[in-house]
Structures are given as structure tokens and as C-alpha cells.
XYZ file of C-alpha atoms in Angstrom:
578
model
C 15.938 -48.469 15.479
C 19.340 -49.530 14.188
C 22.425 -47.747 15.343
C 25.303 -46.349 13.267
C 27.616 -49.293 13.532
C 24.926 -51.519 11.845
C 24.530 -48.908 9.291
C 28.287 -48.848 8.634
C 28.363 -52.724 8.449
C 25.442 -52.642 6.178
C 27.296 -50.381 3.630
C 30.113 -52.726 3.719
C 28.025 -55.591 3.014
C 26.163 -53.799 0.073
C 29.655 -53.078 -1.637
C 29.596 -54.498 -5.046
C 25.912 -55.567 -5.064
C 23.316 -54.148 -7.473
C 22.031 -50.651 -7.014
C 18.595 -52.052 -6.016
C 20.020 -53.438 -2.786
C 20.346 -49.639 -1.505
C 16.774 -50.358 -0.357
C 18.109 -51.749 2.697
C 18.987 -48.133 3.730
C 15.190 -47.439 4.133
C 14.418 -46.992 7.794
C 15.727 -45.055 10.854
C 19.227 -45.148 12.032
C 20.495 -43.654 15.227
C 23.936 -41.930 14.736
C 24.165 -41.032 18.453
C 24.143 -37.115 17.906
C 21.329 -37.342 15.295
C 18.948 -39.716 13.670
C 18.849 -40.518 9.845
C 15.620 -41.602 8.211
C 15.037 -42.519 4.650
C 11.443 -43.423 3.553
C 11.925 -44.141 -0.151
C 14.751 -45.172 -2.735
C 13.704 -45.362 -6.456
C 15.954 -48.072 -7.560
C 14.481 -47.953 -11.024
C 15.715 -44.351 -11.630
C 19.066 -43.715 -10.102
C 18.986 -40.138 -11.203
C 16.209 -39.560 -8.632
C 18.200 -38.779 -5.541
C 16.616 -40.168 -2.240
C 15.621 -37.824 0.526
C 17.275 -38.420 3.901
C 15.757 -36.529 6.918
C 18.393 -35.720 9.530
C 16.945 -34.898 13.000
C 19.181 -33.386 15.503
C 17.791 -33.109 18.974
C 17.977 -29.824 20.830
C 19.933 -31.494 23.688
C 22.727 -31.726 21.012
C 22.014 -28.674 18.850
C 21.310 -26.144 21.734
C 19.918 -23.403 19.530
C 18.793 -20.844 22.133
C 14.878 -20.263 22.078
C 15.275 -16.401 21.762
C 16.612 -16.922 18.224
C 13.141 -18.607 17.088
C 10.565 -17.314 19.520
C 8.344 -15.858 16.855
C 7.461 -16.868 13.295
C 9.514 -14.207 11.664
C 12.580 -14.974 13.884
C 12.042 -18.722 13.192
C 12.050 -18.217 9.553
C 15.254 -16.296 9.730
C 16.981 -18.812 12.037
C 16.024 -21.652 9.713
C 17.422 -19.749 6.768
C 20.722 -19.047 8.431
C 21.103 -22.754 9.345
C 20.171 -23.929 5.789
C 22.624 -21.348 4.319
C 25.458 -22.583 6.647
C 24.593 -26.174 5.608
C 24.799 -25.364 1.883
C 28.026 -23.455 2.275
C 29.651 -26.323 4.256
C 28.485 -28.877 1.664
C 30.002 -26.701 -1.034
C 33.287 -26.429 0.907
C 33.745 -30.289 1.275
C 32.631 -31.225 -2.121
C 34.769 -33.991 -3.461
C 36.627 -33.316 -6.735
C 36.628 -36.047 -9.396
C 39.683 -37.279 -11.799
C 38.509 -34.200 -14.116
C 38.786 -31.684 -11.324
C 34.966 -31.096 -11.115
C 33.527 -30.810 -7.766
C 30.983 -33.489 -6.966
C 28.311 -32.640 -4.232
C 27.233 -35.997 -2.721
C 24.865 -34.108 -0.310
C 22.458 -31.693 -1.688
C 20.349 -29.175 0.087
C 18.308 -25.979 -1.069
C 20.640 -23.163 -1.436
C 18.878 -19.904 -0.581
C 19.662 -16.806 -2.604
C 19.500 -13.182 -1.357
C 15.950 -13.523 -0.184
C 14.662 -15.203 2.977
C 11.810 -17.344 2.415
C 9.729 -19.988 4.359
C 11.027 -23.363 3.194
C 10.367 -26.999 3.998
C 14.136 -27.967 3.745
C 14.667 -27.291 7.391
C 12.429 -27.162 10.526
C 13.541 -25.784 13.846
C 11.518 -26.567 16.935
C 12.179 -26.388 20.666
C 12.694 -30.190 20.548
C 14.954 -30.667 17.431
C 16.132 -29.470 14.035
C 15.156 -31.575 11.059
C 16.745 -31.030 7.681
C 15.808 -32.742 4.555
C 18.666 -33.358 2.181
C 19.100 -35.518 -1.153
C 22.085 -37.643 -1.056
C 23.950 -39.211 -4.246
C 24.270 -42.952 -3.496
C 27.592 -43.833 -4.992
C 28.034 -46.569 -7.619
C 30.976 -48.022 -9.227
C 31.497 -50.016 -12.447
C 32.516 -53.745 -12.181
C 33.241 -56.450 -14.349
C 30.946 -59.590 -14.048
C 31.696 -62.350 -16.528
C 33.540 -59.760 -18.655
C 30.671 -57.474 -18.728
C 30.425 -54.020 -17.095
C 27.988 -53.849 -14.367
C 26.856 -50.771 -12.137
C 27.099 -51.641 -8.550
C 27.144 -50.171 -5.091
C 30.316 -48.296 -4.040
C 30.195 -49.223 -0.342
C 33.483 -47.506 0.569
C 32.482 -44.070 -0.930
C 29.004 -44.411 0.737
C 30.802 -44.995 4.108
C 32.781 -41.748 3.368
C 29.649 -39.891 2.740
C 27.671 -41.023 5.823
C 30.459 -41.258 8.308
C 32.914 -38.437 7.221
C 31.074 -35.890 5.095
C 27.692 -35.820 6.769
C 28.914 -35.657 10.345
C 31.196 -32.592 9.372
C 28.146 -30.989 7.673
C 25.858 -31.378 10.670
C 28.370 -30.464 13.194
C 29.658 -27.265 11.414
C 26.102 -26.263 10.272
C 23.530 -27.053 12.873
C 25.255 -27.158 16.312
C 25.101 -23.714 18.138
C 28.643 -24.179 19.612
C 29.973 -23.915 16.066
C 27.937 -20.911 14.962
C 28.978 -17.281 15.347
C 26.810 -15.866 17.957
C 26.897 -12.325 16.357
C 26.247 -13.771 13.035
C 22.990 -15.525 14.300
C 21.830 -12.575 16.167
C 22.457 -10.114 13.064
C 20.572 -12.507 10.760
C 17.554 -12.922 12.955
C 17.357 -9.257 14.098
C 17.697 -8.040 10.404
C 14.664 -9.993 9.615
C 12.710 -8.633 12.440
C 13.698 -5.022 11.687
C 12.486 -5.570 8.022
C 9.163 -6.963 9.340
C 8.802 -3.892 11.659
C 9.406 -1.640 8.565
C 6.601 -3.495 6.733
C 4.254 -3.041 9.704
C 5.095 0.726 9.628
C 3.853 0.931 5.929
C 0.447 -0.414 6.872
C 0.192 2.111 9.713
C 1.497 5.128 7.772
C -0.523 4.738 4.633
C 2.428 3.865 2.359
C 3.239 1.100 -0.099
C 6.981 0.925 0.100
C 10.044 2.264 2.116
C 13.517 2.623 0.752
C 16.224 3.254 3.302
C 18.853 6.108 2.653
C 22.146 4.410 1.745
C 20.541 1.229 0.278
C 22.435 -0.515 -2.478
C 19.793 -1.047 -4.942
C 21.792 -2.044 -8.029
C 21.780 -5.669 -9.145
C 23.781 -7.673 -11.649
C 22.043 -8.109 -14.918
C 19.412 -10.809 -14.764
C 20.376 -11.498 -11.178
C 19.437 -10.702 -7.622
C 23.156 -10.534 -6.614
C 24.261 -6.911 -5.686
C 26.296 -5.173 -8.545
C 29.561 -4.547 -6.926
C 30.795 -2.560 -9.808
C 27.954 -0.032 -9.362
C 27.856 0.419 -5.551
C 26.137 3.735 -5.503
C 24.172 4.361 -2.339
C 20.564 5.413 -2.688
C 20.087 9.003 -1.458
C 17.015 10.959 -0.491
C 16.396 14.675 -0.509
C 15.903 16.087 2.951
C 12.168 16.915 2.374
C 11.371 13.297 1.643
C 13.203 11.851 4.609
C 11.203 9.743 7.059
C 12.519 8.151 10.260
C 11.297 4.676 11.396
C 12.275 3.138 14.778
C 12.884 -0.450 14.549
C 13.966 -2.934 17.426
C 17.561 -3.432 16.712
C 18.957 -0.771 14.162
C 17.233 1.902 16.173
C 16.341 4.684 13.659
C 16.193 3.952 9.940
C 16.034 6.939 7.620
C 14.609 6.693 4.122
C 11.850 7.554 1.739
C 8.309 6.329 1.960
C 6.293 5.753 -1.331
C 2.699 6.738 -0.489
C -0.687 5.218 -1.294
C -2.370 6.465 -4.355
C -0.751 7.069 -7.692
C 2.868 7.891 -7.522
C 5.093 8.692 -10.625
C 8.783 8.063 -10.806
C 10.628 9.982 -13.378
C 14.231 9.179 -14.521
C 16.324 7.821 -17.306
C 16.901 3.976 -17.290
C 20.455 4.435 -16.260
C 19.711 6.936 -13.597
C 18.917 4.355 -11.025
C 15.209 4.518 -11.650
C 15.016 0.953 -12.965
C 17.076 -0.278 -10.090
C 14.786 1.461 -7.614
C 11.648 -0.040 -9.262
C 13.163 -3.455 -9.127
C 14.066 -2.935 -5.492
C 10.485 -1.909 -4.661
C 9.256 -5.008 -6.566
C 11.519 -7.398 -4.761
C 10.873 -5.588 -1.429
C 8.080 -8.137 -0.902
C 10.692 -10.359 0.403
C 13.207 -9.752 3.176
C 16.786 -9.710 2.109
C 20.022 -11.137 4.033
C 22.387 -8.760 6.021
C 24.829 -7.154 3.767
C 22.652 -7.492 0.579
C 22.102 -3.636 0.387
C 18.305 -4.051 0.119
C 17.743 -5.179 3.839
C 15.773 -2.077 4.597
C 13.807 -1.759 1.294
C 10.426 -3.144 2.080
C 7.158 -3.293 0.148
C 3.655 -4.227 1.136
C 3.001 -7.933 0.675
C 0.262 -7.476 -1.913
C 2.229 -5.621 -4.429
C 2.449 -7.015 -8.017
C 4.900 -6.160 -10.834
C 3.139 -5.975 -14.132
C 4.968 -6.400 -17.348
C 4.197 -6.815 -21.057
C 4.548 -10.362 -22.223
C 4.170 -10.925 -25.954
C 3.153 -14.574 -26.702
C 1.599 -15.607 -23.459
C -1.991 -17.252 -23.407
C -5.014 -15.666 -21.975
C -8.244 -17.380 -21.046
C -11.563 -15.346 -20.690
C -10.130 -12.182 -19.034
C -12.225 -9.054 -18.992
C -10.054 -6.342 -20.488
C -12.947 -4.155 -21.621
C -11.600 -1.338 -19.521
C -8.799 -1.003 -21.789
C -10.228 -2.014 -25.236
C -13.589 -1.475 -26.947
C -12.534 -3.397 -29.973
C -9.498 -5.725 -30.757
C -7.722 -6.030 -33.957
C -7.861 -9.949 -33.821
C -11.683 -9.874 -33.354
C -11.539 -11.043 -29.927
C -14.211 -10.124 -27.498
C -12.713 -7.685 -24.874
C -15.212 -8.757 -22.316
C -14.110 -12.275 -22.230
C -10.827 -12.324 -24.163
C -8.899 -15.388 -25.028
C -5.911 -16.001 -27.089
C -2.977 -18.358 -27.406
C -0.595 -15.644 -28.538
C -1.067 -12.225 -26.957
C 0.347 -9.078 -28.165
C 2.186 -6.503 -26.079
C -1.043 -4.452 -25.225
C -3.371 -7.322 -24.587
C -0.757 -9.259 -22.551
C -0.211 -6.332 -20.212
C -3.944 -5.355 -19.994
C -4.803 -9.046 -19.022
C -1.945 -9.303 -16.475
C -3.313 -6.133 -14.885
C -6.711 -7.474 -14.484
C -5.442 -11.038 -13.430
C -3.428 -9.412 -10.591
C -6.439 -7.621 -9.485
C -8.568 -10.780 -9.626
C -5.916 -12.476 -7.405
C -6.290 -9.655 -4.772
C -3.350 -7.392 -5.501
C -3.728 -3.965 -3.899
C -0.618 -2.388 -5.361
C 0.410 -2.374 -9.134
C 3.946 -1.607 -10.309
C 4.680 -0.534 -13.915
C 7.957 0.570 -15.486
C 8.068 1.620 -19.175
C 11.326 -0.342 -19.423
C 9.173 -3.551 -19.417
C 5.860 -2.252 -20.530
C 3.940 -1.980 -23.760
C 4.201 1.594 -25.136
C 0.699 1.384 -26.465
C -0.640 0.116 -23.011
C 1.169 2.561 -20.778
C 0.109 5.835 -22.664
C -0.580 7.684 -25.790
C 0.432 11.122 -26.981
C -2.521 13.430 -26.329
C -0.978 16.041 -28.921
C -1.538 13.758 -31.836
C -4.600 11.740 -30.650
C -7.092 14.232 -32.237
C -5.277 13.601 -35.556
C -5.729 9.841 -35.319
C -9.285 9.664 -35.125
C -11.358 7.771 -32.687
C -9.425 5.118 -30.666
C -10.724 1.644 -29.745
C -8.142 1.426 -26.758
C -7.689 3.024 -23.409
C -4.249 3.293 -22.129
C -3.306 2.833 -18.509
C -2.767 6.655 -18.337
C -6.548 7.064 -19.339
C -7.702 4.632 -16.548
C -5.146 4.878 -13.792
C -6.840 7.689 -11.813
C -10.242 5.993 -12.052
C -8.743 2.667 -10.961
C -6.960 4.283 -7.842
C -10.134 6.067 -6.907
C -12.807 3.564 -7.418
C -10.970 0.206 -6.664
C -9.012 1.718 -3.797
C -5.687 0.503 -5.020
C -2.355 2.064 -5.386
C -0.055 2.462 -8.308
C 3.584 3.164 -8.830
C 4.437 3.974 -12.481
C 8.026 4.793 -13.477
C 9.534 6.044 -16.816
C 10.993 8.883 -18.716
C 9.675 9.226 -22.442
C 6.237 7.515 -22.068
C 4.834 8.577 -18.953
C 4.207 12.292 -19.195
C 0.221 11.748 -19.268
C 0.444 10.386 -15.705
C 1.817 13.787 -14.454
C -1.699 15.534 -14.218
C -3.274 12.658 -12.451
C -0.234 11.661 -10.081
C -0.627 12.238 -6.366
C 3.147 12.495 -6.109
C 5.904 12.834 -8.655
C 9.474 11.879 -7.710
C 12.584 12.172 -9.760
C 15.601 9.889 -9.714
C 19.013 11.052 -10.940
C 22.300 9.263 -10.270
C 20.439 7.171 -7.571
C 19.180 10.303 -5.770
C 15.480 11.001 -5.493
C 13.808 14.309 -5.130
C 10.164 15.452 -4.964
C 9.313 17.415 -8.102
C 5.509 17.266 -7.797
C 4.852 21.046 -7.898
C 7.345 21.483 -10.791
C 5.842 18.688 -12.736
C 2.288 19.883 -12.199
C 3.165 23.165 -13.499
C 3.744 21.713 -17.055
C 0.840 22.027 -19.585
C 0.432 18.291 -19.904
C -3.024 17.404 -21.204
C -4.392 14.144 -19.312
C -5.625 11.169 -21.551
C -9.376 10.749 -21.561
C -10.986 7.369 -21.614
C -12.640 6.147 -24.717
C -15.531 4.315 -22.973
C -16.619 5.930 -19.542
C -19.560 3.434 -19.246
C -17.266 0.619 -18.186
C -17.824 -0.475 -14.554
C -14.290 -1.056 -13.132
C -15.738 -2.747 -10.053
C -16.332 -5.705 -12.333
C -12.451 -6.293 -12.295
C -12.799 -7.243 -8.708
C -16.348 -8.892 -8.717
C -15.959 -11.128 -11.818
C -15.173 -14.800 -11.010
C -13.678 -17.351 -13.224
C -14.015 -21.104 -12.592
C -11.142 -23.408 -13.460
C -11.920 -26.488 -15.652
C -10.162 -29.124 -13.329
C -9.341 -31.386 -16.270
C -7.076 -28.764 -17.860
C -4.839 -29.011 -14.641
C -2.923 -32.197 -15.607
C 0.589 -32.821 -14.245
C 0.752 -36.265 -15.750
C 2.914 -37.671 -18.600
C 2.176 -41.145 -19.606
C 2.363 -43.593 -16.693
C 3.828 -40.849 -14.529
C 0.882 -39.199 -12.741
C 2.847 -36.476 -11.357
C 5.678 -34.535 -13.320
C 6.483 -31.143 -11.665
C 9.931 -29.702 -11.770
C 11.792 -26.461 -11.919
C 15.481 -26.021 -12.578
C 15.199 -22.196 -12.060
C 12.659 -19.552 -11.538
C 11.940 -18.906 -15.304
C 10.233 -22.272 -16.354
C 7.970 -24.763 -14.683
C 7.412 -28.191 -16.169
C 3.891 -29.133 -15.227
C 3.038 -32.485 -16.904
C 3.291 -32.130 -20.624
C 3.192 -28.236 -20.341
C 6.263 -26.039 -19.967
C 5.231 -22.747 -18.377
C 7.269 -19.780 -19.377
C 7.626 -17.721 -16.112
C 10.339 -15.274 -17.232
C 7.974 -12.160 -17.068
C 6.748 -13.209 -13.680
C 9.749 -11.634 -11.876
C 8.609 -11.807 -8.409
C 9.198 -15.598 -8.264
C 12.067 -15.769 -5.904
C 13.858 -19.044 -7.039
C 13.348 -22.568 -8.306
C 12.163 -23.950 -4.961
C 9.218 -21.435 -5.091
C 8.572 -22.146 -8.810
C 8.397 -25.853 -7.928
C 6.028 -25.222 -4.957
C 3.643 -23.379 -7.317
C 3.424 -26.362 -9.324
C 2.521 -28.499 -6.454
C 0.048 -25.893 -5.319
C -1.721 -26.085 -8.541
C -2.010 -29.813 -8.234
C -3.134 -29.632 -4.603
C -5.712 -27.068 -5.586
C -7.079 -29.221 -8.360
C -7.551 -32.277 -6.084
C -8.858 -30.452 -3.075
C -10.707 -27.360 -4.504
C -11.177 -27.335 -8.153
C -13.002 -30.514 -8.466
C -15.319 -29.221 -5.769
C -16.257 -26.273 -7.896
C -14.739 -23.103 -6.208
C -13.924 -20.057 -8.264
C -10.238 -18.974 -8.786
C -10.222 -16.183 -6.066
C -11.795 -18.488 -3.511
C -9.272 -21.263 -4.295
C -6.385 -18.843 -3.634
C -7.936 -17.942 -0.237
C -8.407 -21.579 0.632
C -4.801 -22.500 -0.396
C -3.275 -19.558 1.584
C -5.136 -20.755 4.655
C -4.050 -24.271 4.217
C -0.235 -23.193 3.660
C -0.531 -21.026 6.917
C -2.176 -23.701 8.990
C -0.354 -26.917 7.633
C 2.749 -25.659 5.954
C 4.479 -26.662 2.660
C 4.490 -30.291 3.401
C 0.575 -30.393 3.037
C 1.333 -30.131 -0.808
C 3.136 -33.236 -1.375
C 2.894 -37.153 -0.840
C 6.394 -37.954 -0.466
C 8.983 -36.416 1.833
C 10.936 -33.621 -0.007
C 12.850 -30.523 1.033
C 13.027 -28.280 -2.112
C 9.946 -26.188 -1.643
C 9.565 -22.452 -0.692
C 6.383 -20.734 0.119
C 4.901 -18.828 -2.899
C 2.445 -15.827 -2.804
C -0.993 -16.245 -4.213
C -0.200 -13.705 -7.062
C 2.518 -15.912 -8.451
C 0.408 -18.957 -8.187
C -2.324 -17.155 -10.023
C 0.119 -15.827 -12.665
C 1.444 -19.290 -13.263
C -1.995 -20.833 -13.633
C -2.896 -18.064 -16.056
C 0.257 -18.858 -18.156
C -0.386 -22.651 -18.138
C -0.824 -23.482 -21.845
C -3.329 -26.181 -21.075
C -5.360 -23.996 -18.529
C -9.087 -23.444 -19.415
C -11.961 -21.516 -17.854
C -15.190 -23.610 -17.549
C -17.403 -20.565 -17.043
C -17.584 -16.989 -15.565
C -19.899 -15.467 -13.081
C -20.363 -11.760 -12.188
């Protein structure tokens, strides 16, 4: 293994040479306090930043074992170290002649959520972080012609000034605020204990009193202009003991069918979003640290224009205006009703046990009808969710949380609990609501066997999962959480709001390719493929998904993997079994 002096001299020798000579950096280099390793540099594509693995032995880092002595605490501590590294990189970014900050060192930048990632690994022996480094170039004249060549001096600055500062300030325990580390890890453990409480108490979500649930529009960042704490009426208060914060007071959302009433600006939409995003733990100070939801809850939205492949929506439709077969419905351009019906069935197929609906993001015709005028309209060919919800909860053993103001009256007679949100304060109005003379909606076709939603299996046509473009056999990229490029296909994920960030969206793309190679070609149905991939990710980690070393993946849930597959334009089902 070469040492840092040899690395320094090598950069000096490379100065002014063609970019392809950067290949000489491939290998391991001992920088005394850490080891740098580069496995591959694509000299044909300078825009593809090479990945450098930086391994710091624990004899140098000295991170105490108590901070990562369980999977939950390890994930939290890895998250904290990665955040510190990202923040340090942003602070030392170099400004070019135009006053624009140029980051030569790049790592994943976590948002408000704490996720298992492959960017940083913390063990008893070492810390290893995977970072992409911009190898600097300069323009020089050769025989009067401009040529792009290696900027050795800038490379020396990056590797011998910037990188040591980043590693020292971010990864060495002597430079980490002890209270910050304890708070970050303990916060994660408290949230995990709250989630365990849900399973024991028969609830699907817990919202702490005083939580700041409001977010900026289209963002997961707290809305500091609407810092209204969430309040809970006394009769709804529950107390939960957690290891570090002691007693946490708040409201539990019970199993079964819960209806939440409130205007869109009353805090209802914010509360539903907090419950939806409560599947992830949040950083200290976020405001949603103690808003947790069971791990198998899925938010269901209307999504006009999405594609659907052989989904049984017969529970919600007897006939369809486009002539499609409700028992095995396919379309390239779904309407508001059919898209939400299909998304509901697809979530159940993927194993969801809690479904979340808000009229703000739902199809009005799917959510409910008006039983007062239904007799005047004649016989309907559709079943609304209100007509099926009670049956689905009872027969399938799932839970639902439905929220709204003007479109959800038909859920009142069938709801187990009715809550009201007003100015971010929630109260129980079940008795008052049940006293209203609301006529429940009746299903059009009672003969439908709802258990087929869970027993029906779709088999993926492997050839439809193709991430290649031309001579590139693998093109998978995501710039944000809303779109995934998968080969020639651009998958619109805007309505899949429980994808946390671009790293998670990117990982979903690699999961699809991994599943194709390992399981789809072997002939497993979709539900079994999701089970097998979940098992592999738990046993082998995210690095099992990729051939090359990379550090830009975050672990996705099976439900978002299934949602992405179902929205892949090229996706096709080979056959269906009952």
C-alpha cells in the first residue's frame, strides 16, 4: 500500500497530463489517520465522479460503542456522522471566480428523516464513508490548441487540505459534541420504543402533544411561520414511557376505521401528512420526533394519467366507462377513480396493513358519493371507498385512517372513532357525529370476495424490466424523489409521497434490477419477490444491489418498490394466479 507522500508526489507528476492519467489514483493509499481507496475512474466520462472510500480505524475515530450497540442506535449514529460530514463539506466549499460555491467532495445529504444508508458504515473496527470527489482539471494550450488536463495543484488542495479537515471535524469523536451525539441516538431509540408501543397497544399511529406537524409547501422542512403546537383534548391523552425522554404524552390513533374531520387549513392536512411520514424517524428539533406510525402504513392518492397493469378493481367497479375489465384492469392513462382504486389494491398486494386517505389528495368519486341523491341517479356501476371501507376493515383485518371535511360524511356511520381537528387541536367527537342522521353507502355488488385482493398474484414479465439504453446496460438515476430514470423509462413518483429522498428513489431502481436478475427470471410472483428482496436487504445490506462501489443509496420500503414497479411505463404482467 502506498503512503500519502507517494500520493502527493503522484498528483504533482500528473499535473498538466491528460485526464485519463487520473487512472493512476486507482488503489489504496495510507494517509496515516485513514486509508483512501479508489476502485474505478471512468476517464471516458468526466461528469461521472469517482467514488473514494475513506476508512478511519476506531483507534483514531474512538466512537464509543454505546452509541452504536444496537441496529437502531447504529443507524442513528451513522446518520449523525454523515450529516456532520455533509455540513463540513458545505462550509469549506470553494468559491469560483463567479462567486459560486463548488463542492469538490460530495456525500449524501440526509434530510429531516433518518434512514439506513450505504454512504457510511460504522463498526467496532472502523468508520468507512463513501464519497464522490470531483477530480480537478484545467485548460492548457498545446500547440496553440486548448486541451483539458489534470490540475495537480488543486487536487493536492482537495486531498491534503480539504479532505483531512472534513474527516477530522466530522468523524473523530474528539471533535463531536457529546451531548449532540447522545441526543441524536437517544431520540432515535425513543421513537423506536414508541413504535413498539403501537404494536402492543393496538394502534396505528401516535402523535405527541406539542408536536410541530406543519411543513413548508412541497417540503419536509418545518414551517417556521406556522409554529402551532399540536394539542390534544384531555380525554384522548395517552402516556408512553420511553428510555430517555421519560413520559411522552400524546394521542394514539387506534386500529380499525378512524375518521378525522377538519378543514384543510385547520391542521388536518398537516396531521395526516405527519402520520403518513411517521413511518420514518425524524431528527431532534424537527417537531415530528415523537410522531410515529406503524411500518406497514401506506398513503393512497389519486393519480390521473398513471399506468395500470392487470389489477383487480372489481371491488370498486362493476363496469368501467372505457370498457376495461374491472377484474383485470389495464390502462396507460388512468382516471382519478381508477387510479386510486388500483393504488389501493396494489398496496394491499404489497402487504400494507394500514391505508391512509385524505380528501385533499383523493378522487371525489372514489372516496364517497352523496346517499341523498344516489336514488335519483339510478343504479351505479361503481362502489366508493365509503361503501367498501367497513367490509375491508372487518374481512381483511386492515386499518384505515380517512380524513376530510366535505366528502367524508358517509364514513361517520361506519367509523370506529371520529376525531375533529381545529386550529391544530384534536378532540373526540365520535358520539356527537354518530348522532347525525347520515345514511351509510351500500355496496353495489355484495358478491365480490374481498379476500381475492390478498390472494391474487401477478407475475412480472422479466423482459419489461429493462434499465438499458443503447450500449449502456444499466442506466438508473434519480435527481430527487419525484422521478426515477430507469433505462428509457422516466417513472413519475410525484404521487408516491412516502419516498423519502433521491437516494431512496435511486435504490428502488437498483432493487428492481436486482429483483429481475435474481428472482423475476426464476418465476416468482410479485408478493414473493418483495418478501425475498426484503430478506436480502436485511441480511446483506444495500451494497448487495450494485456491482460497483457507490454511496448514494437509502433503504426503501417494499411498498414504494411495488408502487414504482406498478408505475414503470414498460412494466407488463405475464399472467395472474388466484
